[in-house]
Amino acid sequence: MIYLNDDIAGFDLQAALPMLSAQRLEQLQKFKHELGRKTCAMAYVLLRQGLEQEYGLLEPPVFNYNEHGKPYIAGHPDIHFNLSHCRAGVICALSNRPVGIDIESVREYNDSLARYTMNERELQLINASEHPDLTFIRLWTMKEAVLKWDGSGITNNIKDALEGVTGIETKVNEKKGYVYSVYPSAPPPMAIEKGAGIPSL
């Protein structure tokens, strides 16, 4: 299941603070800018919303971390989740199996970054595209989703992260300027995007 909030400007950070665990509040305080604090809180609120709706869990989740630094919910190792955010939105994926998700704003194409992160086949796709910026971001989110799925994150194998991988679901919101990918994609029906706003918890 996917929970998405792309109304960062309309998010009430002060109203959300009581919903955060002490652990999350401590993390939030590390952000110097309001955008970082907002997206940190928004991701946690989306997770709480999903845990309540999908699993009936009402208590604020506390995170533990595996050897790669990937978080999991203390006391609920059977519930898998992944969070991501960018300037345009925040997203949370919940599943009964390991899952990775990534959301990114579409930005100006950077050829040097593309050459560092994409293999030759992917560079050909980008260069042949009418919108190389969008094609690059689509591929980038796909790679991130796969790498976050196994908890390894961005490593030196990013160029070939998609080799042999199938079952990635990608969504593009051109109006709001972002792309997200989830791996593995949910079985039919596809994951549902939940609306913006602070849930009643």
CSV table of C-alpha atoms in Angstrom, one decimal:
chain,number,residue,atom,x,y,z
A,1,MET,CA,0.0,0.0,0.0
A,2,ILE,CA,1.3,3.5,-0.9
A,3,TYR,CA,0.5,6.6,1.1
A,4,LEU,CA,1.4,9.9,-0.7
A,5,ASN,CA,1.2,13.5,0.4
A,6,ASP,CA,2.2,16.1,-2.3
A,7,ASP,CA,0.9,19.2,-0.4
A,8,ILE,CA,3.9,20.1,1.6
A,9,ALA,CA,2.9,23.8,1.7
A,10,GLY,CA,-0.4,22.9,3.2
A,11,PHE,CA,1.0,20.6,5.9
A,12,ASP,CA,0.6,21.9,9.5
A,13,LEU,CA,3.9,21.0,11.2
A,14,GLN,CA,2.8,22.2,14.6
A,15,ALA,CA,-0.3,20.1,14.5
A,16,ALA,CA,1.7,17.1,13.6
A,17,LEU,CA,4.3,17.3,16.4
A,18,PRO,CA,2.2,15.5,19.0
A,19,MET,CA,1.9,12.5,16.6
A,20,LEU,CA,5.7,12.0,16.5
A,21,SER,CA,7.6,9.7,18.8
A,22,ALA,CA,10.4,11.1,20.9
A,23,GLN,CA,12.8,9.3,18.6
A,24,ARG,CA,11.3,11.0,15.5
A,25,LEU,CA,11.2,14.4,17.3
A,26,GLU,CA,14.9,14.1,18.0
A,27,GLN,CA,15.6,13.4,14.3
A,28,LEU,CA,13.4,16.3,13.2
A,29,GLN,CA,15.4,18.7,15.3
A,30,LYS,CA,18.5,17.9,13.3
A,31,PHE,CA,17.1,19.7,10.2
A,32,LYS,CA,18.0,23.3,10.0
A,33,HIS,CA,15.4,24.3,7.4
A,34,GLU,CA,11.6,24.1,7.6
A,35,LEU,CA,11.3,21.9,4.5
A,36,GLY,CA,13.4,19.2,6.1
A,37,ARG,CA,11.5,19.3,9.3
A,38,LYS,CA,8.2,19.2,7.4
A,39,THR,CA,9.1,16.3,5.3
A,40,CYS,CA,10.5,14.4,8.3
A,41,ALA,CA,7.2,14.8,10.1
A,42,MET,CA,5.1,14.2,7.0
A,43,ALA,CA,6.8,10.8,6.3
A,44,TYR,CA,6.2,9.7,9.9
A,45,VAL,CA,2.5,10.8,9.9
A,46,LEU,CA,2.0,8.9,6.6
A,47,LEU,CA,3.5,5.8,8.2
A,48,ARG,CA,1.3,6.1,11.3
A,49,GLN,CA,-1.8,6.6,9.0
A,50,GLY,CA,-0.8,3.4,7.1
A,51,LEU,CA,-0.1,1.4,10.3
A,52,GLU,CA,-3.5,2.3,11.7
A,53,GLN,CA,-5.5,1.6,8.5
A,54,GLU,CA,-3.7,-1.5,7.4
A,55,TYR,CA,-2.7,-3.1,10.7
A,56,GLY,CA,-4.8,-1.4,13.4
A,57,LEU,CA,-1.7,-0.2,15.2
A,58,LEU,CA,-2.2,3.1,17.1
A,59,GLU,CA,1.0,3.5,19.1
A,60,PRO,CA,3.8,5.7,17.6
A,61,PRO,CA,6.2,3.3,15.9
A,62,VAL,CA,9.8,3.2,17.2
A,63,PHE,CA,12.5,2.2,14.7
A,64,ASN,CA,15.4,-0.2,15.0
A,65,TYR,CA,17.9,-0.6,12.2
A,66,ASN,CA,19.5,-3.5,10.4
A,67,GLU,CA,23.2,-3.9,9.6
A,68,HIS,CA,22.8,-1.7,6.5
A,69,GLY,CA,20.9,1.0,8.4
A,70,LYS,CA,17.5,0.2,7.0
A,71,PRO,CA,14.8,0.9,9.6
A,72,TYR,CA,12.2,-1.5,10.8
A,73,ILE,CA,9.5,-1.2,13.4
A,74,ALA,CA,10.4,-2.4,16.8
A,75,GLY,CA,8.2,-5.3,17.8
A,76,HIS,CA,6.8,-5.8,14.3
A,77,PRO,CA,9.4,-7.3,12.1
A,78,ASP,CA,6.7,-8.7,9.9
A,79,ILE,CA,5.6,-5.2,8.8
A,80,HIS,CA,7.9,-3.8,6.1
A,81,PHE,CA,7.9,-0.1,5.2
A,82,ASN,CA,10.0,2.4,3.3
A,83,LEU,CA,9.9,6.2,3.3
A,84,SER,CA,11.1,8.8,0.8
A,85,HIS,CA,10.6,12.5,0.3
A,86,CYS,CA,11.6,15.4,-2.1
A,87,ARG,CA,10.7,19.0,-2.5
A,88,ALA,CA,7.4,18.0,-4.2
A,89,GLY,CA,6.1,15.3,-2.0
A,90,VAL,CA,6.5,12.6,0.7
A,91,ILE,CA,5.7,8.9,0.2
A,92,CYS,CA,5.4,5.8,2.3
A,93,ALA,CA,5.2,2.2,1.2
A,94,LEU,CA,3.8,-0.6,3.5
A,95,SER,CA,4.0,-4.3,2.7
A,96,ASN,CA,4.1,-7.8,4.1
A,97,ARG,CA,7.4,-8.3,2.3
A,98,PRO,CA,10.5,-6.1,1.9
A,99,VAL,CA,9.8,-3.0,-0.1
A,100,GLY,CA,11.7,0.0,-1.5
A,101,ILE,CA,10.3,3.3,-2.7
A,102,ASP,CA,11.8,6.6,-3.9
A,103,ILE,CA,10.3,9.9,-4.9
A,104,GLU,CA,12.2,12.7,-6.7
A,105,SER,CA,11.5,16.1,-8.1
A,106,VAL,CA,12.1,16.5,-11.8
A,107,ARG,CA,15.1,18.8,-12.2
A,108,GLU,CA,17.5,20.0,-14.9
A,109,TYR,CA,19.3,17.2,-16.5
A,110,ASN,CA,22.9,16.8,-15.4
A,111,ASP,CA,25.0,14.9,-17.9
A,112,SER,CA,28.0,14.2,-15.6
A,113,LEU,CA,25.7,12.8,-12.9
A,114,ALA,CA,24.0,10.6,-15.5
A,115,ARG,CA,27.3,9.2,-16.7
A,116,TYR,CA,28.3,8.4,-13.1
A,117,THR,CA,25.0,6.6,-12.3
A,118,MET,CA,23.7,5.1,-15.5
A,119,ASN,CA,25.1,2.3,-17.7
A,120,GLU,CA,25.5,2.6,-21.4
A,121,ARG,CA,22.1,1.2,-22.3
A,122,GLU,CA,20.4,3.7,-19.9
A,123,LEU,CA,22.4,6.6,-21.3
A,124,GLN,CA,21.2,5.7,-24.7
A,125,LEU,CA,17.6,5.7,-23.5
A,126,ILE,CA,18.2,9.1,-21.9
A,127,ASN,CA,19.9,10.6,-25.0
A,128,ALA,CA,17.2,9.3,-27.3
A,129,SER,CA,14.4,10.8,-25.1
A,130,GLU,CA,12.5,14.0,-25.9
A,131,HIS,CA,12.7,14.7,-22.2
A,132,PRO,CA,16.0,13.5,-20.9
A,133,ASP,CA,15.4,15.1,-17.5
A,134,LEU,CA,12.3,13.1,-16.9
A,135,THR,CA,13.8,9.8,-18.3
A,136,PHE,CA,16.8,10.2,-16.0
A,137,ILE,CA,14.7,10.8,-12.9
A,138,ARG,CA,12.5,7.8,-13.8
A,139,LEU,CA,15.6,5.6,-14.0
A,140,TRP,CA,17.1,7.1,-10.9
A,141,THR,CA,14.0,6.4,-8.8
A,142,MET,CA,13.8,2.9,-10.1
A,143,LYS,CA,17.5,2.3,-9.0
A,144,GLU,CA,16.9,3.9,-5.6
A,145,ALA,CA,13.8,1.8,-5.0
A,146,VAL,CA,15.7,-1.4,-5.8
A,147,LEU,CA,18.7,-0.4,-3.6
A,148,LYS,CA,16.4,0.6,-0.8
A,149,TRP,CA,14.5,-2.7,-1.0
A,150,ASP,CA,17.6,-4.6,-0.1
A,151,GLY,CA,18.8,-1.9,2.3
A,152,SER,CA,22.1,-1.3,0.5
A,153,GLY,CA,21.4,2.3,-0.5
A,154,ILE,CA,23.5,4.2,-3.1
A,155,THR,CA,26.6,2.2,-3.6
A,156,ASN,CA,29.2,1.6,-6.3
A,157,ASN,CA,26.8,-0.9,-8.0
A,158,ILE,CA,24.3,1.8,-8.9
A,159,LYS,CA,25.1,1.6,-12.6
A,160,ASP,CA,23.9,-1.9,-12.8
A,161,ALA,CA,21.2,-1.8,-10.1
A,162,LEU,CA,18.4,-2.6,-12.6
A,163,GLU,CA,20.1,-5.4,-14.4
A,164,GLY,CA,17.8,-8.5,-14.3
A,165,VAL,CA,15.2,-6.7,-12.2
A,166,THR,CA,11.5,-6.8,-13.1
A,167,GLY,CA,8.4,-5.7,-11.3
A,168,ILE,CA,9.1,-2.0,-10.6
A,169,GLU,CA,6.1,0.3,-10.7
A,170,THR,CA,6.8,3.9,-11.7
A,171,LYS,CA,4.4,6.9,-11.6
A,172,VAL,CA,5.0,10.3,-13.1
A,173,ASN,CA,3.1,13.4,-12.0
A,174,GLU,CA,4.2,16.0,-14.6
A,175,LYS,CA,1.8,18.6,-13.2
A,176,LYS,CA,3.5,18.7,-9.9
A,177,GLY,CA,6.9,17.7,-11.2
A,178,TYR,CA,7.8,14.5,-9.5
A,179,VAL,CA,8.3,10.8,-10.1
A,180,TYR,CA,8.1,7.9,-7.8
A,181,SER,CA,9.0,4.2,-8.1
A,182,VAL,CA,8.2,1.2,-5.9
A,183,TYR,CA,9.8,-2.2,-5.9
A,184,PRO,CA,8.5,-4.8,-5.9
A,185,SER,CA,5.2,-3.4,-7.3
A,186,ALA,CA,2.1,-4.4,-5.3
A,187,PRO,CA,0.0,-7.3,-6.7
A,188,PRO,CA,-3.2,-6.2,-8.4
A,189,PRO,CA,-4.9,-4.0,-7.6
A,190,MET,CA,-2.1,-1.5,-7.6
A,191,ALA,CA,-1.2,0.3,-4.5
A,192,ILE,CA,-3.6,3.2,-3.7
A,193,GLU,CA,-2.4,6.8,-3.3
A,194,LYS,CA,-3.8,8.3,-0.2
A,195,GLY,CA,-4.6,12.0,0.0
A,196,ALA,CA,-2.9,14.8,1.8
A,197,GLY,CA,-3.7,16.0,5.3
A,198,ILE,CA,-3.1,14.9,8.8
A,199,PRO,CA,-5.0,11.8,9.8
A,200,SER,CA,-7.0,11.3,12.9
A,201,LEU,CA,-4.9,9.1,15.1
